PDB file of C-alpha atoms (C1' of nucleotides) in Angstrom:
ATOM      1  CA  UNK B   1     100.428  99.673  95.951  1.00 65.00           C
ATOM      2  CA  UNK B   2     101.406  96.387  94.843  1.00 88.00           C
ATOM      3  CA  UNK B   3     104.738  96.238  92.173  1.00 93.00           C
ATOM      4  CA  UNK B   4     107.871  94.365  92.536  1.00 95.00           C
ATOM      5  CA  UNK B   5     109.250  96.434  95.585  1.00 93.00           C
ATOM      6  CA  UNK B   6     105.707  96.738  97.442  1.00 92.00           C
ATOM      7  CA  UNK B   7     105.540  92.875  96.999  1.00 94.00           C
ATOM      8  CA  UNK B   8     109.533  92.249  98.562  1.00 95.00           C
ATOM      9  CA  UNK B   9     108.361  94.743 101.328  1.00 93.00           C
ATOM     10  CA  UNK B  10     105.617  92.982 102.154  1.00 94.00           C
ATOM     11  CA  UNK B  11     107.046  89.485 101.940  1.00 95.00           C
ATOM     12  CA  UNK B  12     109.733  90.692 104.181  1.00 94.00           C
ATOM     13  CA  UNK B  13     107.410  91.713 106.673  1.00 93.00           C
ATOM     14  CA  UNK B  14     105.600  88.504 106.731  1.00 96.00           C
ATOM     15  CA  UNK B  15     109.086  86.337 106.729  1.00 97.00           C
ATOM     16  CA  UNK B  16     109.780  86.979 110.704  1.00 97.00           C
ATOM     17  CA  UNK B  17     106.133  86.041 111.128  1.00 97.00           C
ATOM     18  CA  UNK B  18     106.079  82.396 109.219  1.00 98.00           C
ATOM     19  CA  UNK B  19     109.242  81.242 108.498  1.00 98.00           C
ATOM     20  CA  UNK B  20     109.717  78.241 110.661  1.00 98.00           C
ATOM     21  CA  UNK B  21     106.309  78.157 111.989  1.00 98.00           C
ATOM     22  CA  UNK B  22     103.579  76.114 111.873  1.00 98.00           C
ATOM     23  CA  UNK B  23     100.070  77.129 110.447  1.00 98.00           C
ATOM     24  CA  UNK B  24      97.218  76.506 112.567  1.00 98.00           C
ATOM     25  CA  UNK B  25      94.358  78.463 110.727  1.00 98.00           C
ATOM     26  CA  UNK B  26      93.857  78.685 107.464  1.00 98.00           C
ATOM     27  CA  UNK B  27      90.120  80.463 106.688  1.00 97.00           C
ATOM     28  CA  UNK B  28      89.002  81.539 102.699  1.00 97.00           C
ATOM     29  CA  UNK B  29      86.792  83.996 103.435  1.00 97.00           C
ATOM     30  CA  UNK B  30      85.014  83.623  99.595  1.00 96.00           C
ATOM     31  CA  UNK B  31      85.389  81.509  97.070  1.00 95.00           C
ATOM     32  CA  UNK B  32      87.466  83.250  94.597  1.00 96.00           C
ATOM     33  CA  UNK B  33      89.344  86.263  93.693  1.00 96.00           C
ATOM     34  CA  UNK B  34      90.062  86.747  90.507  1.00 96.00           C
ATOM     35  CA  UNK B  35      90.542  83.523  90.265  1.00 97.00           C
ATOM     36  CA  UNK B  36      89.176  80.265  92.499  1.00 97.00           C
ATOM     37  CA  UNK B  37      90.860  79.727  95.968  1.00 97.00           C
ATOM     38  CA  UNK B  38      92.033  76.169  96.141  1.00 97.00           C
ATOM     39  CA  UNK B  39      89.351  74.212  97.605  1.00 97.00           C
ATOM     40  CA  UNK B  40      91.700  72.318  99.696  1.00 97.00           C
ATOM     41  CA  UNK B  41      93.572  75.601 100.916  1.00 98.00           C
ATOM     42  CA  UNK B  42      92.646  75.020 104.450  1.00 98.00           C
ATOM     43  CA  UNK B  43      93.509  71.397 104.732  1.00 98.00           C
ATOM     44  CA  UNK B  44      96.851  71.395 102.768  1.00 98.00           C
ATOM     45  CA  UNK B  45      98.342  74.392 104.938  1.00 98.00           C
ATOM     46  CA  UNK B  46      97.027  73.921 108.287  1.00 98.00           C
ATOM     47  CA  UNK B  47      99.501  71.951 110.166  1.00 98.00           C
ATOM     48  CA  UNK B  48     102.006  72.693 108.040  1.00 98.00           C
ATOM     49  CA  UNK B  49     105.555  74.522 108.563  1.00 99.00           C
ATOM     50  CA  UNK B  50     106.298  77.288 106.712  1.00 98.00           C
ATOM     51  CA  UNK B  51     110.229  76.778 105.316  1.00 98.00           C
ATOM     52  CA  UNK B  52     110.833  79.746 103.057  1.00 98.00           C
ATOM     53  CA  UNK B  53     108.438  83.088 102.421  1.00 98.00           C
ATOM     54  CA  UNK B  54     109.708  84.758  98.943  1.00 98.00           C
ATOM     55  CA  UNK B  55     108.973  86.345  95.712  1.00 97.00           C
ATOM     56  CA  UNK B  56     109.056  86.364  92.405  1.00 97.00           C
ATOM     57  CA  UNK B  57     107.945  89.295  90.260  1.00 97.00           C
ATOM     58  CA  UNK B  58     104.837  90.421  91.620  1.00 96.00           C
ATOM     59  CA  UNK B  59     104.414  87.095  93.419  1.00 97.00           C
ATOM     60  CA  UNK B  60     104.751  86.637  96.933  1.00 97.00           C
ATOM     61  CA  UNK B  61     105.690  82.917  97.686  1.00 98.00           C
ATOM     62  CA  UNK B  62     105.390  81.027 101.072  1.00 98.00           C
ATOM     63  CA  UNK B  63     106.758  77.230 100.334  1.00 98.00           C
ATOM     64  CA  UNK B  64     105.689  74.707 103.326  1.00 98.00           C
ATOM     65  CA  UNK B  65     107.305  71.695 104.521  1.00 98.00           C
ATOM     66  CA  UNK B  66     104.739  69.643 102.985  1.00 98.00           C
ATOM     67  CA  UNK B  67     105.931  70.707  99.086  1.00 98.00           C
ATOM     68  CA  UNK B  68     103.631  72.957  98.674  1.00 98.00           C
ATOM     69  CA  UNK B  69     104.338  76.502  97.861  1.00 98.00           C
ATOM     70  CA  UNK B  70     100.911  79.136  98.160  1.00 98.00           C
ATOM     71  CA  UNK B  71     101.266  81.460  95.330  1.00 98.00           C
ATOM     72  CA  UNK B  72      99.516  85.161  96.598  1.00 97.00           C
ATOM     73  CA  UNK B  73      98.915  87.947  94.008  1.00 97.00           C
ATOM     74  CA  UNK B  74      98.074  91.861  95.285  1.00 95.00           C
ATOM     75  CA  UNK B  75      96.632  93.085  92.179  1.00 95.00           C
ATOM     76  CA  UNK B  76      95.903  96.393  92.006  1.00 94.00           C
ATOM     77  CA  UNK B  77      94.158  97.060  95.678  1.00 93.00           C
ATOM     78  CA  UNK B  78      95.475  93.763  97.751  1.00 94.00           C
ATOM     79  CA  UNK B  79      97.094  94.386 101.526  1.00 92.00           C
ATOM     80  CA  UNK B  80      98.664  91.814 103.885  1.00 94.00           C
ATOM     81  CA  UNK B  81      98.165  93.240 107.367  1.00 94.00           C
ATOM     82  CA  UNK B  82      99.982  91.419 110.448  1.00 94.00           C
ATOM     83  CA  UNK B  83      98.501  91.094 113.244  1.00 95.00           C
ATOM     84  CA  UNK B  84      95.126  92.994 112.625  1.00 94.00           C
ATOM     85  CA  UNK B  85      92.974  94.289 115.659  1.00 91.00           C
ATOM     86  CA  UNK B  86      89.655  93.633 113.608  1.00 93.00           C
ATOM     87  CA  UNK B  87      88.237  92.339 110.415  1.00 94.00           C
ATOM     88  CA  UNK B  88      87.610  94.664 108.161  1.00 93.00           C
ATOM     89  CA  UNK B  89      85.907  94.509 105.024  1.00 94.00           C
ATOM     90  CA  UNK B  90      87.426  92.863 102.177  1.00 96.00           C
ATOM     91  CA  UNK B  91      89.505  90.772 104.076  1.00 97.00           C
ATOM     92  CA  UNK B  92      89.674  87.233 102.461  1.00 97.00           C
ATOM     93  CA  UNK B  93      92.395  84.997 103.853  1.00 98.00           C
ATOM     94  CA  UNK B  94      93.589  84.710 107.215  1.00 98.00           C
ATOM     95  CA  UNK B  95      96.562  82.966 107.914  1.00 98.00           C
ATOM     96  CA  UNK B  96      97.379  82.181 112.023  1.00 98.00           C
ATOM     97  CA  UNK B  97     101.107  80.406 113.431  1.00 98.00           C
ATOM     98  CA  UNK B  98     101.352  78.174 116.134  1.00 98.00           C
ATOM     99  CA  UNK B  99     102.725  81.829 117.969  1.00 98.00           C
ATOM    100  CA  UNK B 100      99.578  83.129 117.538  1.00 98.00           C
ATOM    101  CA  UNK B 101     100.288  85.382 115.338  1.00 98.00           C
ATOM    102  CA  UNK B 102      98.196  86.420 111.778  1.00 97.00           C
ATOM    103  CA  UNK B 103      98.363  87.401 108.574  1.00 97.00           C
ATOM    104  CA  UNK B 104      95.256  88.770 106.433  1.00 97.00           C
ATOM    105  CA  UNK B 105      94.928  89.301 103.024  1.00 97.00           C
ATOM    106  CA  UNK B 106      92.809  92.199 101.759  1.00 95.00           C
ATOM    107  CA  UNK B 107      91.590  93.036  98.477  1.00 95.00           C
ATOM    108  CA  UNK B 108      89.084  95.259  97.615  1.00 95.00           C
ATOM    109  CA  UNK B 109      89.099  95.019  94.147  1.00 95.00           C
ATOM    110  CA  UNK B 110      89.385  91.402  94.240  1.00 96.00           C
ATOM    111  CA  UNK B 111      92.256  91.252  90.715  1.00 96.00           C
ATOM    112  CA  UNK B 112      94.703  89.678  93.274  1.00 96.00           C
ATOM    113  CA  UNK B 113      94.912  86.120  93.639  1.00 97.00           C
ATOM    114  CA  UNK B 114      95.820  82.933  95.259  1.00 98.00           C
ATOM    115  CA  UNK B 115      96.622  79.941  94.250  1.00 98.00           C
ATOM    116  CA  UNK B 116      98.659  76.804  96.040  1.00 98.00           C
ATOM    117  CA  UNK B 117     100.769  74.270  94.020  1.00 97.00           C
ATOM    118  CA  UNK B 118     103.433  71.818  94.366  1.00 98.00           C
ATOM    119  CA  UNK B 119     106.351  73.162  95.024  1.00 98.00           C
ATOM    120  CA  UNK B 120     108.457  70.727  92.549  1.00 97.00           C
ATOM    121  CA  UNK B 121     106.238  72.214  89.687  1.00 96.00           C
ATOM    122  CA  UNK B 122     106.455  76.312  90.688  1.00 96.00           C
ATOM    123  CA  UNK B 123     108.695  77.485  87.850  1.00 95.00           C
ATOM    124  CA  UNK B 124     106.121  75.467  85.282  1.00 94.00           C
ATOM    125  CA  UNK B 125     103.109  77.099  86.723  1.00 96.00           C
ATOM    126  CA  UNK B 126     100.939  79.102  83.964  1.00 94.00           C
ATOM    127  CA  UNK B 127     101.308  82.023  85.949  1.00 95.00           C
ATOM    128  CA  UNK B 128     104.747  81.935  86.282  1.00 96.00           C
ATOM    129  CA  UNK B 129     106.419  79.972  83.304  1.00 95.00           C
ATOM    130  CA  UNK B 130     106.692  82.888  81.067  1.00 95.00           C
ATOM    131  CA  UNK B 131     107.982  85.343  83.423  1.00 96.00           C
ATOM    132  CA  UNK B 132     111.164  87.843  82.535  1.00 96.00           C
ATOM    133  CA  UNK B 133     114.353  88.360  84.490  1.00 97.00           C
ATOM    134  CA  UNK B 134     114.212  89.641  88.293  1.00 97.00           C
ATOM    135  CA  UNK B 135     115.500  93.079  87.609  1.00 97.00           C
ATOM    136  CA  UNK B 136     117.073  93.042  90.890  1.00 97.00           C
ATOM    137  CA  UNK B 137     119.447  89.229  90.498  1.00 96.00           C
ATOM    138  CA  UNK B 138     121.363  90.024  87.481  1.00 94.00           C
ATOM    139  CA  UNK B 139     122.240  92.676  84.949  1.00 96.00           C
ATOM    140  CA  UNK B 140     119.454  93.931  82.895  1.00 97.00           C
ATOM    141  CA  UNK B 141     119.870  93.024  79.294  1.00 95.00           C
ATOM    142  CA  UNK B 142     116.980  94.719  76.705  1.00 97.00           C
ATOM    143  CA  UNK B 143     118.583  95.047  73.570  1.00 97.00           C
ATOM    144  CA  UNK B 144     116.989  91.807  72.442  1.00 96.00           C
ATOM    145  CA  UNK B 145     113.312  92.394  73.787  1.00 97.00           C
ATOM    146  CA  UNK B 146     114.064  95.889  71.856  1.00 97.00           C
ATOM    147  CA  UNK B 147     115.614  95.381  68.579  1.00 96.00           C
ATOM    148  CA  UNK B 148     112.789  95.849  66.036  1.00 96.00           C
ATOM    149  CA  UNK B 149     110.076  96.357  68.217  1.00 96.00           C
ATOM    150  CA  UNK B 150     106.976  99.121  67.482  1.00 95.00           C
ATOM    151  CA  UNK B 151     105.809  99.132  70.628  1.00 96.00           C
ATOM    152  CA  UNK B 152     106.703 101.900  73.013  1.00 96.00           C
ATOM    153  CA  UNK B 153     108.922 101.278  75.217  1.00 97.00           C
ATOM    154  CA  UNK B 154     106.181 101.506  78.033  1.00 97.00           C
ATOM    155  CA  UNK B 155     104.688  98.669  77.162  1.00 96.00           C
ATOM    156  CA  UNK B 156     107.764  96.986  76.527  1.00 97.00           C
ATOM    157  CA  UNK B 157     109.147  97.964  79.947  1.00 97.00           C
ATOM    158  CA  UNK B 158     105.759  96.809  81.014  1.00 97.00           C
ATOM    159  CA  UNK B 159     105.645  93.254  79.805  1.00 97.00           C
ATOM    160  CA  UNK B 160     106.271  90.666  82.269  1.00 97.00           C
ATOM    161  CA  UNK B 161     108.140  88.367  79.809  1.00 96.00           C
ATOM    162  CA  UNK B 162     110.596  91.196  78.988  1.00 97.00           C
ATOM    163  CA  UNK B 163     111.223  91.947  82.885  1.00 97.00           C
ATOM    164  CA  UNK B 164     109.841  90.821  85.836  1.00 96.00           C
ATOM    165  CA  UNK B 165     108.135  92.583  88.542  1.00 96.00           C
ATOM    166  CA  UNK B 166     107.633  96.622  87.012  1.00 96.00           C
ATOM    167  CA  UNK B 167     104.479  98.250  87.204  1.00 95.00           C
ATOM    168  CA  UNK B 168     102.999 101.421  86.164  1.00 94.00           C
ATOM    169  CA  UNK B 169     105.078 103.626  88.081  1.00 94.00           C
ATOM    170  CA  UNK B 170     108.402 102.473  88.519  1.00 95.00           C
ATOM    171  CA  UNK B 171     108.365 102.154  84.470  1.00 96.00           C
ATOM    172  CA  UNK B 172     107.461 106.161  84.533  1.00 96.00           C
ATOM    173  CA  UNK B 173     109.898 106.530  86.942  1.00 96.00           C
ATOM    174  CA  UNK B 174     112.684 104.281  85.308  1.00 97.00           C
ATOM    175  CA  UNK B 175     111.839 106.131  82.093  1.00 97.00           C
ATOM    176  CA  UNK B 176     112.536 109.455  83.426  1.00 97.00           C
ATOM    177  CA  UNK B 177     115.718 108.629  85.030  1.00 98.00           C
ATOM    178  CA  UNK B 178     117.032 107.136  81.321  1.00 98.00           C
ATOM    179  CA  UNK B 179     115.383 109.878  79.942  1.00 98.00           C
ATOM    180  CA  UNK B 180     113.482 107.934  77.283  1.00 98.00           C
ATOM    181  CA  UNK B 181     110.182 109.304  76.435  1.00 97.00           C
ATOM    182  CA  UNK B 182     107.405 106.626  77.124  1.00 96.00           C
ATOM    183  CA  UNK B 183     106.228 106.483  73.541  1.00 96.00           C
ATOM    184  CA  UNK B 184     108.921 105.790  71.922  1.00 96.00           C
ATOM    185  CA  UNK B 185     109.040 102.931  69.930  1.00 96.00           C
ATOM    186  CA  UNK B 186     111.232  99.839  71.426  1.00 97.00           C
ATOM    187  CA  UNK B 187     113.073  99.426  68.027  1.00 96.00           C
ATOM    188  CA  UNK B 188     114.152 103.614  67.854  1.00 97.00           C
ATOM    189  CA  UNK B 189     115.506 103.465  71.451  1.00 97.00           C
ATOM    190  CA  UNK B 190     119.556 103.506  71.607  1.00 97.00           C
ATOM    191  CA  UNK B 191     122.262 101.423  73.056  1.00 97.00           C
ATOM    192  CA  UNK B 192     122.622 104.469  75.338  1.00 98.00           C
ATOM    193  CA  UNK B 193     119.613 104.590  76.307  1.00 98.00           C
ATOM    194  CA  UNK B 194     119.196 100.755  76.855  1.00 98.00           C
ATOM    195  CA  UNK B 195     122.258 101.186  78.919  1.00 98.00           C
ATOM    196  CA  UNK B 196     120.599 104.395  81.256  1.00 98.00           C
ATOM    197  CA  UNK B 197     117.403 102.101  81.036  1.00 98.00           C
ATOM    198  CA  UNK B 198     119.632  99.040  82.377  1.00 97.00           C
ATOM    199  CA  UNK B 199     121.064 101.182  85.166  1.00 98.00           C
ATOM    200  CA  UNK B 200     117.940 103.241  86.529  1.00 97.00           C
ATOM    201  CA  UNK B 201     115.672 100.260  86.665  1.00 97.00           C
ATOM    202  CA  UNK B 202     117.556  98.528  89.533  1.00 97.00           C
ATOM    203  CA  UNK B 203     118.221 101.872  90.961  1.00 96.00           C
ATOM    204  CA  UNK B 204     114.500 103.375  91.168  1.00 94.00           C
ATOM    205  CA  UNK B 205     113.870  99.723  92.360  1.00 95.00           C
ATOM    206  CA  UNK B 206     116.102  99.994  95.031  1.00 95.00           C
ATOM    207  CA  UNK B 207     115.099 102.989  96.517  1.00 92.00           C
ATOM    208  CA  UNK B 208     111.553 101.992  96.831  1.00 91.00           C
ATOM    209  CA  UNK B 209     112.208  98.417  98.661  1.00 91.00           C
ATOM    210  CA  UNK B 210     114.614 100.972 100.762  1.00 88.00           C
ATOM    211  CA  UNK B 211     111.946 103.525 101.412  1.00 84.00           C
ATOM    212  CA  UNK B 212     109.660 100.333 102.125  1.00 76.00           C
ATOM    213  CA  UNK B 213     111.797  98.827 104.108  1.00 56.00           C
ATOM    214  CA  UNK B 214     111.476 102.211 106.492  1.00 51.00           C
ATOM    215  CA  UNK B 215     108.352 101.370 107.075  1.00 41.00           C
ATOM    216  CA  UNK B 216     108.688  97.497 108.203  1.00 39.00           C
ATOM    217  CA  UNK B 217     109.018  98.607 111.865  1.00 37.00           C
ATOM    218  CA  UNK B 218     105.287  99.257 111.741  1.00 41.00           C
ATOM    219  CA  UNK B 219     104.671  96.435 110.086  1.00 40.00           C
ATOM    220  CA  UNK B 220     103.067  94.977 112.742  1.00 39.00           C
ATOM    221  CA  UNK B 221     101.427  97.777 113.698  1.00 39.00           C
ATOM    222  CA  UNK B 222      98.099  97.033 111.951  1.00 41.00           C
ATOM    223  CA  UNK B 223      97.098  98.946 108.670  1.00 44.00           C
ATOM    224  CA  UNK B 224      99.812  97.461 106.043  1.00 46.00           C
ATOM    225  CA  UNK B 225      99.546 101.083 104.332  1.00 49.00           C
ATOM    226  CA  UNK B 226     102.850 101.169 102.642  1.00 47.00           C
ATOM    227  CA  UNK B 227     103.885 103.672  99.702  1.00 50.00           C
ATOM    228  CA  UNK B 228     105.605 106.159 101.827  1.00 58.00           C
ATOM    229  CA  UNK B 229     108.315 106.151  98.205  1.00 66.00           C
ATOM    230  CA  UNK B 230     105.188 108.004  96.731  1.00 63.00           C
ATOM    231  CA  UNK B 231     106.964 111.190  97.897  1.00 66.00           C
ATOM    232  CA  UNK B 232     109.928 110.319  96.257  1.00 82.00           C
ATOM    233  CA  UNK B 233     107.956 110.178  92.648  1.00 91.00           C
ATOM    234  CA  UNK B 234     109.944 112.298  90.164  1.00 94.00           C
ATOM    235  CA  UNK B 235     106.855 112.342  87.236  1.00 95.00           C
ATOM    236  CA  UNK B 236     104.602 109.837  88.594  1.00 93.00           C
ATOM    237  CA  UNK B 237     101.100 111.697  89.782  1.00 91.00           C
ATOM    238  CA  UNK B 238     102.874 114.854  88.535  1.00 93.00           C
ATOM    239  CA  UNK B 239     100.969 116.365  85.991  1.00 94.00           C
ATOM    240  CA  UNK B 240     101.359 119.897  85.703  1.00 94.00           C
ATOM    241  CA  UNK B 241     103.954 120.085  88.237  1.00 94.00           C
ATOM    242  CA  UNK B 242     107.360 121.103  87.613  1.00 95.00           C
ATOM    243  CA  UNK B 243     110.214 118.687  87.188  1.00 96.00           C
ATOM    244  CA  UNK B 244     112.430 118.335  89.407  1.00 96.00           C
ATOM    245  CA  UNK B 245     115.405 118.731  87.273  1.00 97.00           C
ATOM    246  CA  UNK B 246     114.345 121.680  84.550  1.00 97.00           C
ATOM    247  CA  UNK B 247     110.917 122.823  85.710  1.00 96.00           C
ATOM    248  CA  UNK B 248     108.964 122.083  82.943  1.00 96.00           C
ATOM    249  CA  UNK B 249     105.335 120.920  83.575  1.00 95.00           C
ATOM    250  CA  UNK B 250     105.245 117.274  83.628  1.00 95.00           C
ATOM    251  CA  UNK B 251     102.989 116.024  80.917  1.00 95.00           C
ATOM    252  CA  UNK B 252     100.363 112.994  81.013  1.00 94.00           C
ATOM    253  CA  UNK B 253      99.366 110.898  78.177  1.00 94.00           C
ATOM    254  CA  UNK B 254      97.796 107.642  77.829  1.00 93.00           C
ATOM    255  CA  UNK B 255      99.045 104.747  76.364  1.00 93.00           C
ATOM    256  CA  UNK B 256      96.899 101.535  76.243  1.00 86.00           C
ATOM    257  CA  UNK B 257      94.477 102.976  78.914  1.00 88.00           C
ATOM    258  CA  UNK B 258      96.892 103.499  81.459  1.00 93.00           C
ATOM    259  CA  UNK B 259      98.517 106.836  82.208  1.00 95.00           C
ATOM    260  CA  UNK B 260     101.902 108.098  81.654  1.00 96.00           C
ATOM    261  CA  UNK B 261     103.773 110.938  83.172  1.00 96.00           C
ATOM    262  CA  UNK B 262     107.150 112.185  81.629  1.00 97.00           C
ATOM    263  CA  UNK B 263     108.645 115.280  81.164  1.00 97.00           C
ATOM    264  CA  UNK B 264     108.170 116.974  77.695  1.00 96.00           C
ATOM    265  CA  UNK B 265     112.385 118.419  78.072  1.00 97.00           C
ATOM    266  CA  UNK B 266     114.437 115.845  79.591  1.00 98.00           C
ATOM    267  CA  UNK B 267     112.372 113.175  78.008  1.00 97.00           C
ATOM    268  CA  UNK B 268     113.346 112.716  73.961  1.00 96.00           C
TER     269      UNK B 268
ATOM    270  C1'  DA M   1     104.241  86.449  66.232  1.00 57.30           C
ATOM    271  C1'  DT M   2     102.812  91.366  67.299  1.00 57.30           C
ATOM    272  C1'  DG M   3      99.914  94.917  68.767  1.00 57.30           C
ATOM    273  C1'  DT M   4      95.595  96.677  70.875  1.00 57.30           C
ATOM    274  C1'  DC M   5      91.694  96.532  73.833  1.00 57.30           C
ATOM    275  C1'  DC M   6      88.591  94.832  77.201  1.00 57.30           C
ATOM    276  C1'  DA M   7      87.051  92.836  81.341  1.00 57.30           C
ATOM    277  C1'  DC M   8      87.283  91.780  85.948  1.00 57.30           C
ATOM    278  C1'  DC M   9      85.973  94.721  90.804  1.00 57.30           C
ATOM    279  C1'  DT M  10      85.451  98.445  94.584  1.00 57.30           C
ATOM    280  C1'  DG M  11      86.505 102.876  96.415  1.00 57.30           C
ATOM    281  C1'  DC M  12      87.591 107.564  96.217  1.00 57.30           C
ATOM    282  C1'  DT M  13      87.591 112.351  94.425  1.00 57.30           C
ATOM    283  C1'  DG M  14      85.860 116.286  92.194  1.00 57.30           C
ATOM    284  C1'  DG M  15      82.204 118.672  89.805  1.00 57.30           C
ATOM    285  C1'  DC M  16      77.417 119.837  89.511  1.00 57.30           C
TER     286       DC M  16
ATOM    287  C1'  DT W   1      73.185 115.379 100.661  1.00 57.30           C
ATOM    288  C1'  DG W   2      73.171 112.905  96.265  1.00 57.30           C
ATOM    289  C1'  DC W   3      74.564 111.567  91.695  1.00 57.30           C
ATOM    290  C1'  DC W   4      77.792 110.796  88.079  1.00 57.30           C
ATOM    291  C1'  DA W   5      82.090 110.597  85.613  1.00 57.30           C
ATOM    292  C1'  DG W   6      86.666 109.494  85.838  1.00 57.30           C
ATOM    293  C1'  DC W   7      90.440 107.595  87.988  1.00 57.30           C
ATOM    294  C1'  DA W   8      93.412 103.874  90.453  1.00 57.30           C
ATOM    295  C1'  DG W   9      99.582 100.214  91.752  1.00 57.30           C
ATOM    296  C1'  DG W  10      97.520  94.264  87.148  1.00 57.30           C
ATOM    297  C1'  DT W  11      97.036  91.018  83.635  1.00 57.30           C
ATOM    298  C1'  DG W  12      94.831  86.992  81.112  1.00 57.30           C
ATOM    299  C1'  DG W  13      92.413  86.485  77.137  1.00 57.30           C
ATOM    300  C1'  DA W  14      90.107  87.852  72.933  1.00 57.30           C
ATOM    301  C1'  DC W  15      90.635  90.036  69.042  1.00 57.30           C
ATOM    302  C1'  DA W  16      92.627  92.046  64.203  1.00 57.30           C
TER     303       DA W  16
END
DNA sequence: ATGTCCACCTGCTGGC
DNA sequence: TGCCAGCAGGTGGACA
């Protein structure tokens, strides 16, 4: 679930719940995820007032009046759910306003995180201080992350200090759209191509925080099961289906033990 | 510096 | 029904 627009969508879902409101409850279920919860989570945020819930790559952000800002990570398998009608398993923080309402975050898999950290010192934080570019706040510029490179562009396009915020499948996705071929190496990929990069990146962006965005209405509604852009995949999950622009079978490969999907025609 | 791999976890699916 | 292999949206850190 959880890339750059699964992040926004959920952040936006939780900004009409704690923006402007005051925490009253603040439980860590455990002790860690993948990495320690802050010992003094519960004391530093109960009490406080939330003044500004944002992101920043894969980060959600929720900065207090107090000059704090908690840091939360998804991972691969973490879920905010608003206003759930149980516990359920894996559920590790809960989060309550002074409206009663809550926030829990869920993580099976346990690779998300949370940390919480003056707000003065965000941008410096080792987590963050060597992020990319938001793809979304200016115009994407790769020429220099690509000039020279061996690496295939998927991994370039994957790097979080060349862009911020793209997973696994928007980088399929983007890749198709520029039709760029996932192995191909950063330094043998042309201007054009940067440029169709530069321009479907944003786009494929876009329409998943718009297809997300769909879904905010039943935000509230328990479950937090996003992904409804999943049927809008072009290669991504594909294999062996046709694409949707020439009908070749789309291929899968692995590339540093993650999959990619591209099509064999449109893809050089 | 660059490139490659592994580890960290649980849950689900498909094959036998 | 059970068991096992393989797969999954991420990424810091350890290597060569």
């Amino acid at each position: 679930m959880p890339e750059l627009p699964e992040v926004e969508t959920v952040m936006r879902g939780l900004r009409p719940v704690f923006e402007g409101r005051r925490l009253v409850r603040v439980e860590a279920r455990r002790a860690d995820l993948r990495w320690p919860i802050p010992s003094d989570l519960r004391q530093r945020l109960t009490g406080a007032v939330v003044t500004r819930v944002h992101r920043r790559a894969k980060y959600g952000l929720v900065d207090t009046d107090r000059g704090d800002t908690l840091i939360l990570h998804l991972g691969m398998s973490g879920r905010v759910r608003v206003d759930p009608s149980g516990v359920e398993k894996h559920d590790h923080i809960v989060i309550e306003t002074d409206e009663g309402r809550t926030a829990v975050l869920n993580d099976a898999r346990r690779f998300g995180s949370v940390h919480l950290v003056e707000t003065a010192v965000l941008a410096g934080h080792f987590l963050l201080k060597d992020l990319g570019p938001e793809p979304l706040e200016s115009p994407i510029e790769l020429a220099a992350a690509f000039r020279g490179r061996s690496s295939p562009a998927k991994a370039l396009l994957l790097d979080q200090r060349v862009l911020a915020g793209l997973g696994n499948i928007y980088v399929c996705e983007a890749l198709y759209e520029a039709r760029v071929r996932p192995q191909r190496r950063g330094g043998k990929v042309t201007q054009a191509e940067l440029a169709r990069l530069a321009a479907a990146i944003p786009e494929v962006l876009g329409r998943a925080i718009a297809a997300g965005g769909s879904t905010l209405r039943d935000y509230r509604q328990a479950d937090g099961e996003l992904g409804y852009f999943q049927h809008e995949f072009k290669v991504y999950g594909r294999e062996g289906e046709p694409c949707v622009t020439c009908a070749s079978p789309i291929n899968r490969i692995v590339q540093s033990g993650r999959s990619s999907f591209y099509c064999p025609r449109c893809q050089m």
